[in-house]
Amino acid sequence: MATMQYRKLPHGGEQISVIGLGMGSIHLSDEAEIQRTVELAVESGINYFDMAASSGKPYACYARALAGRREKVYLQMHFGALYDGGKYGWTRDLEKIERTFGEQLRTLHTDYADMGFVHCIDEMEDFEQVMQGGLWAYMKSLRQSGVVRHLGLSSHDPAILRRFLDTGLIDMVMFSINPAYDYSTGTYGIGSMADRGQLYRECERAGVGISVMKPFGGGQLLDAKTSPFKAALTKTQCIQYALDRPAVLTVLPGVRGSRDLEEVLAYLQTGPQERDYAAISAFTPQNADGICVYCNHCQPCPAGLDVGLINKYYDLAQAGDEMAAGHYQKLSRGAKDCLQCGHCEKRCPFHVEQERRMREIAAYFDPVSTQ
């Protein structure tokens, strides 16, 4: 079995598995299969679980699967999702939210949530209600008492996410990331590619991690008949795409059972060729052309440069990340070592002028060497 990979939450230091587990489809299985799936996830190294279900049915199954393992996993719990009568709904009624949270803690046999998220907030009016109606104050009090370890939210809207970033109080967010949404295609493709890319860099600069929902676009990206690109991507390509975005710590695909989970875990056994998602370049809009998406389709570089990572650190520095320069300086080969051979430009599916970019980046990070 391939080894799970982990990324560190900047505020807190928790090591989070790059593949987590979404909960949206698992209710379609019977209770025994739900428990088997969660047990398989833990045995495979998955330690991050989103707890927004489509019905109340899975919670007791999760409790049985996680018995004796609670301290080894991180639960992302949502304030605003409720399950009256076992059916999913959502509310901003504080009394109902408090009651639901207490019931979930008791069902899961735990006394805390690792991540406390404002659930599904996509409207400015809703934001104001959360801030002024007592929910945010309640969640902050839970964090202060240790009942919630980290605060965050789930949203599809970059503008809403930025409002929460401005509070300086969040450590993690759940956001929809996949090629279709980033290229402004589909219901949840809110914001331009440039704006969404800037948002990811802002999260990284603020030390806020991203857990990714809808990595497969609700399954549409996996089928050429439903994909907005008119071509199918694999689950592995979608996972790699999401993991290459700045600030992303974990991808949370929804699974119906253990067979779906095994298909997702197959990502860990793949190599660069299977993870290469550069095929999306043939379907992206003109305004995305010439922008490095860190896909590393240009590898191997004759000079040994990690071209994608060099570009990522530069973009982060331009966005105001003061740590990006330090990360860049730790690279064994930097932009100043570029041979200007044209290899990467010939291979780049997004037509990025990397030779010019390397000169620009070298002048920024290594001004002495370029004089």
PDB file of N, CA, C and O in Angstrom, residues 167-204:
ATOM      1  N   THR A 167     -11.045  38.942   9.364  1.00  0.00           N
ATOM      2  CA  THR A 167     -11.218  38.862  10.816  1.00  0.00           C
ATOM      3  C   THR A 167      -9.929  38.455  11.512  1.00  0.00           C
ATOM      4  O   THR A 167      -9.747  38.721  12.703  1.00  0.00           O
ATOM      5  N   GLY A 168      -9.033  37.782  10.781  1.00  0.00           N
ATOM      6  CA  GLY A 168      -7.791  37.298  11.371  1.00  0.00           C
ATOM      7  C   GLY A 168      -7.990  36.155  12.348  1.00  0.00           C
ATOM      8  O   GLY A 168      -7.065  35.801  13.085  1.00  0.00           O
ATOM      9  N   LEU A 169      -9.185  35.543  12.352  1.00  0.00           N
ATOM     10  CA  LEU A 169      -9.517  34.521  13.353  1.00  0.00           C
ATOM     11  C   LEU A 169      -9.634  33.116  12.782  1.00  0.00           C
ATOM     12  O   LEU A 169      -9.785  32.161  13.539  1.00  0.00           O
ATOM     13  N   ILE A 170      -9.585  32.972  11.468  1.00  0.00           N
ATOM     14  CA  ILE A 170      -9.796  31.647  10.891  1.00  0.00           C
ATOM     15  C   ILE A 170      -8.466  30.968  10.570  1.00  0.00           C
ATOM     16  O   ILE A 170      -7.461  31.620  10.272  1.00  0.00           O
ATOM     17  N   ASP A 171      -8.473  29.638  10.648  1.00  0.00           N
ATOM     18  CA  ASP A 171      -7.277  28.850  10.380  1.00  0.00           C
ATOM     19  C   ASP A 171      -7.447  27.911   9.188  1.00  0.00           C
ATOM     20  O   ASP A 171      -6.457  27.411   8.656  1.00  0.00           O
ATOM     21  N   MET A 172      -8.697  27.668   8.785  1.00  0.00           N
ATOM     22  CA  MET A 172      -8.968  26.692   7.728  1.00  0.00           C
ATOM     23  C   MET A 172     -10.256  27.078   7.031  1.00  0.00           C
ATOM     24  O   MET A 172     -11.192  27.594   7.667  1.00  0.00           O
ATOM     25  N   VAL A 173     -10.332  26.838   5.733  1.00  0.00           N
ATOM     26  CA  VAL A 173     -11.558  27.077   4.978  1.00  0.00           C
ATOM     27  C   VAL A 173     -11.805  25.890   4.055  1.00  0.00           C
ATOM     28  O   VAL A 173     -10.878  25.189   3.655  1.00  0.00           O
ATOM     29  N   MET A 174     -13.069  25.688   3.753  1.00  0.00           N
ATOM     30  CA  MET A 174     -13.453  24.674   2.775  1.00  0.00           C
ATOM     31  C   MET A 174     -13.953  25.395   1.539  1.00  0.00           C
ATOM     32  O   MET A 174     -14.897  26.195   1.613  1.00  0.00           O
ATOM     33  N   PHE A 175     -13.312  25.138   0.402  1.00  0.00           N
ATOM     34  CA  PHE A 175     -13.615  25.886  -0.810  1.00  0.00           C
ATOM     35  C   PHE A 175     -13.672  24.919  -1.985  1.00  0.00           C
ATOM     36  O   PHE A 175     -12.995  23.886  -1.999  1.00  0.00           O
ATOM     37  N   SER A 176     -14.474  25.256  -2.971  1.00  0.00           N
ATOM     38  CA  SER A 176     -14.628  24.407  -4.155  1.00  0.00           C
ATOM     39  C   SER A 176     -13.520  24.720  -5.162  1.00  0.00           C
ATOM     40  O   SER A 176     -13.444  25.832  -5.681  1.00  0.00           O
ATOM     41  N   ILE A 177     -12.680  23.727  -5.420  1.00  0.00           N
ATOM     42  CA  ILE A 177     -11.565  23.921  -6.353  1.00  0.00           C
ATOM     43  C   ILE A 177     -11.513  22.762  -7.342  1.00  0.00           C
ATOM     44  O   ILE A 177     -11.423  21.594  -6.962  1.00  0.00           O
ATOM     45  N   ASN A 178     -11.574  23.096  -8.604  1.00  0.00           N
ATOM     46  CA  ASN A 178     -11.315  22.154  -9.694  1.00  0.00           C
ATOM     47  C   ASN A 178     -11.127  22.987 -10.963  1.00  0.00           C
ATOM     48  O   ASN A 178     -11.414  24.186 -10.968  1.00  0.00           O
ATOM     49  N   PRO A 179     -10.617  22.403 -12.045  1.00  0.00           N
ATOM     50  CA  PRO A 179     -10.357  23.204 -13.248  1.00  0.00           C
ATOM     51  C   PRO A 179     -11.587  23.905 -13.796  1.00  0.00           C
ATOM     52  O   PRO A 179     -11.494  25.044 -14.265  1.00  0.00           O
ATOM     53  N   ALA A 180     -12.739  23.259 -13.735  1.00  0.00           N
ATOM     54  CA  ALA A 180     -13.946  23.884 -14.288  1.00  0.00           C
ATOM     55  C   ALA A 180     -14.304  25.150 -13.530  1.00  0.00           C
ATOM     56  O   ALA A 180     -14.581  26.198 -14.122  1.00  0.00           O
ATOM     57  N   TYR A 181     -14.314  25.086 -12.203  1.00  0.00           N
ATOM     58  CA  TYR A 181     -14.682  26.256 -11.410  1.00  0.00           C
ATOM     59  C   TYR A 181     -13.628  27.354 -11.529  1.00  0.00           C
ATOM     60  O   TYR A 181     -13.963  28.539 -11.612  1.00  0.00           O
ATOM     61  N   ASP A 182     -12.357  26.965 -11.535  1.00  0.00           N
ATOM     62  CA  ASP A 182     -11.307  27.981 -11.635  1.00  0.00           C
ATOM     63  C   ASP A 182     -11.359  28.711 -12.968  1.00  0.00           C
ATOM     64  O   ASP A 182     -10.942  29.866 -13.059  1.00  0.00           O
ATOM     65  N   TYR A 183     -11.848  28.043 -13.998  1.00  0.00           N
ATOM     66  CA  TYR A 183     -11.966  28.688 -15.292  1.00  0.00           C
ATOM     67  C   TYR A 183     -13.382  29.188 -15.546  1.00  0.00           C
ATOM     68  O   TYR A 183     -13.835  29.287 -16.682  1.00  0.00           O
ATOM     69  N   SER A 184     -14.078  29.487 -14.420  1.00  0.00           N
ATOM     70  CA  SER A 184     -15.385  30.158 -14.457  1.00  0.00           C
ATOM     71  C   SER A 184     -16.433  29.375 -15.225  1.00  0.00           C
ATOM     72  O   SER A 184     -17.221  29.943 -15.980  1.00  0.00           O
ATOM     73  N   THR A 185     -16.455  28.068 -15.022  1.00  0.00           N
ATOM     74  CA  THR A 185     -17.439  27.224 -15.675  1.00  0.00           C
ATOM     75  C   THR A 185     -18.245  26.493 -14.612  1.00  0.00           C
ATOM     76  O   THR A 185     -17.681  25.913 -13.692  1.00  0.00           O
ATOM     77  N   GLY A 186     -19.569  26.529 -14.729  1.00  0.00           N
ATOM     78  CA  GLY A 186     -20.402  25.802 -13.791  1.00  0.00           C
ATOM     79  C   GLY A 186     -21.003  26.706 -12.730  1.00  0.00           C
ATOM     80  O   GLY A 186     -20.594  27.851 -12.531  1.00  0.00           O
ATOM     81  N   THR A 187     -21.973  26.168 -12.012  1.00  0.00           N
ATOM     82  CA  THR A 187     -22.738  26.928 -11.029  1.00  0.00           C
ATOM     83  C   THR A 187     -21.852  27.569  -9.967  1.00  0.00           C
ATOM     84  O   THR A 187     -22.083  28.690  -9.537  1.00  0.00           O
ATOM     85  N   TYR A 188     -20.838  26.834  -9.523  1.00  0.00           N
ATOM     86  CA  TYR A 188     -20.014  27.318  -8.419  1.00  0.00           C
ATOM     87  C   TYR A 188     -18.694  27.927  -8.893  1.00  0.00           C
ATOM     88  O   TYR A 188     -17.798  28.152  -8.085  1.00  0.00           O
ATOM     89  N   GLY A 189     -18.578  28.165 -10.186  1.00  0.00           N
ATOM     90  CA  GLY A 189     -17.360  28.788 -10.704  1.00  0.00           C
ATOM     91  C   GLY A 189     -17.401  30.292 -10.508  1.00  0.00           C
ATOM     92  O   GLY A 189     -17.394  31.060 -11.476  1.00  0.00           O
ATOM     93  N   ILE A 190     -17.442  30.722  -9.254  1.00  0.00           N
ATOM     94  CA  ILE A 190     -17.580  32.144  -8.922  1.00  0.00           C
ATOM     95  C   ILE A 190     -16.216  32.809  -8.929  1.00  0.00           C
ATOM     96  O   ILE A 190     -15.291  32.355  -8.260  1.00  0.00           O
ATOM     97  N   GLY A 191     -16.085  33.900  -9.662  1.00  0.00           N
ATOM     98  CA  GLY A 191     -14.829  34.619  -9.733  1.00  0.00           C
ATOM     99  C   GLY A 191     -13.998  34.178 -10.924  1.00  0.00           C
ATOM    100  O   GLY A 191     -14.078  33.036 -11.366  1.00  0.00           O
ATOM    101  N   SER A 192     -13.194  35.090 -11.437  1.00  0.00           N
ATOM    102  CA  SER A 192     -12.323  34.769 -12.567  1.00  0.00           C
ATOM    103  C   SER A 192     -11.178  33.886 -12.105  1.00  0.00           C
ATOM    104  O   SER A 192     -10.912  33.743 -10.905  1.00  0.00           O
ATOM    105  N   MET A 193     -10.475  33.293 -13.066  1.00  0.00           N
ATOM    106  CA  MET A 193      -9.316  32.467 -12.720  1.00  0.00           C
ATOM    107  C   MET A 193      -8.292  33.285 -11.955  1.00  0.00           C
ATOM    108  O   MET A 193      -7.724  32.828 -10.953  1.00  0.00           O
ATOM    109  N   ALA A 194      -8.041  34.517 -12.421  1.00  0.00           N
ATOM    110  CA  ALA A 194      -7.041  35.358 -11.758  1.00  0.00           C
ATOM    111  C   ALA A 194      -7.456  35.682 -10.323  1.00  0.00           C
ATOM    112  O   ALA A 194      -6.635  35.653  -9.403  1.00  0.00           O
ATOM    113  N   ASP A 195      -8.746  35.971 -10.125  1.00  0.00           N
ATOM    114  CA  ASP A 195      -9.236  36.312  -8.794  1.00  0.00           C
ATOM    115  C   ASP A 195      -9.158  35.116  -7.858  1.00  0.00           C
ATOM    116  O   ASP A 195      -8.757  35.239  -6.696  1.00  0.00           O
ATOM    117  N   ARG A 196      -9.553  33.946  -8.359  1.00  0.00           N
ATOM    118  CA  ARG A 196      -9.506  32.751  -7.526  1.00  0.00           C
ATOM    119  C   ARG A 196      -8.056  32.376  -7.200  1.00  0.00           C
ATOM    120  O   ARG A 196      -7.743  32.003  -6.068  1.00  0.00           O
ATOM    121  N   GLY A 197      -7.169  32.507  -8.191  1.00  0.00           N
ATOM    122  CA  GLY A 197      -5.757  32.228  -7.927  1.00  0.00           C
ATOM    123  C   GLY A 197      -5.190  33.172  -6.889  1.00  0.00           C
ATOM    124  O   GLY A 197      -4.399  32.772  -6.019  1.00  0.00           O
ATOM    125  N   GLN A 198      -5.576  34.433  -6.969  1.00  0.00           N
ATOM    126  CA  GLN A 198      -5.136  35.420  -5.983  1.00  0.00           C
ATOM    127  C   GLN A 198      -5.666  35.058  -4.597  1.00  0.00           C
ATOM    128  O   GLN A 198      -4.956  35.188  -3.593  1.00  0.00           O
ATOM    129  N   LEU A 199      -6.888  34.563  -4.533  1.00  0.00           N
ATOM    130  CA  LEU A 199      -7.474  34.164  -3.254  1.00  0.00           C
ATOM    131  C   LEU A 199      -6.666  33.049  -2.603  1.00  0.00           C
ATOM    132  O   LEU A 199      -6.397  33.085  -1.392  1.00  0.00           O
ATOM    133  N   TYR A 200      -6.265  32.057  -3.375  1.00  0.00           N
ATOM    134  CA  TYR A 200      -5.476  30.963  -2.815  1.00  0.00           C
ATOM    135  C   TYR A 200      -4.159  31.488  -2.241  1.00  0.00           C
ATOM    136  O   TYR A 200      -3.709  31.048  -1.176  1.00  0.00           O
ATOM    137  N   ARG A 201      -3.565  32.439  -2.938  1.00  0.00           N
ATOM    138  CA  ARG A 201      -2.301  33.012  -2.449  1.00  0.00           C
ATOM    139  C   ARG A 201      -2.532  33.842  -1.185  1.00  0.00           C
ATOM    140  O   ARG A 201      -1.682  33.872  -0.288  1.00  0.00           O
ATOM    141  N   GLU A 202      -3.672  34.536  -1.116  1.00  0.00           N
ATOM    142  CA  GLU A 202      -3.997  35.305   0.085  1.00  0.00           C
ATOM    143  C   GLU A 202      -4.176  34.380   1.291  1.00  0.00           C
ATOM    144  O   GLU A 202      -3.751  34.708   2.404  1.00  0.00           O
ATOM    145  N   CYS A 203      -4.796  33.229   1.062  1.00  0.00           N
ATOM    146  CA  CYS A 203      -4.949  32.251   2.151  1.00  0.00           C
ATOM    147  C   CYS A 203      -3.585  31.765   2.615  1.00  0.00           C
ATOM    148  O   CYS A 203      -3.319  31.675   3.829  1.00  0.00           O
ATOM    149  N   GLU A 204      -2.726  31.445   1.671  1.00  0.00           N
ATOM    150  CA  GLU A 204      -1.395  30.956   2.048  1.00  0.00           C
ATOM    151  C   GLU A 204      -0.620  32.019   2.809  1.00  0.00           C
ATOM    152  O   GLU A 204       0.059  31.727   3.798  1.00  0.00           O
TER     153      GLU A 204
END
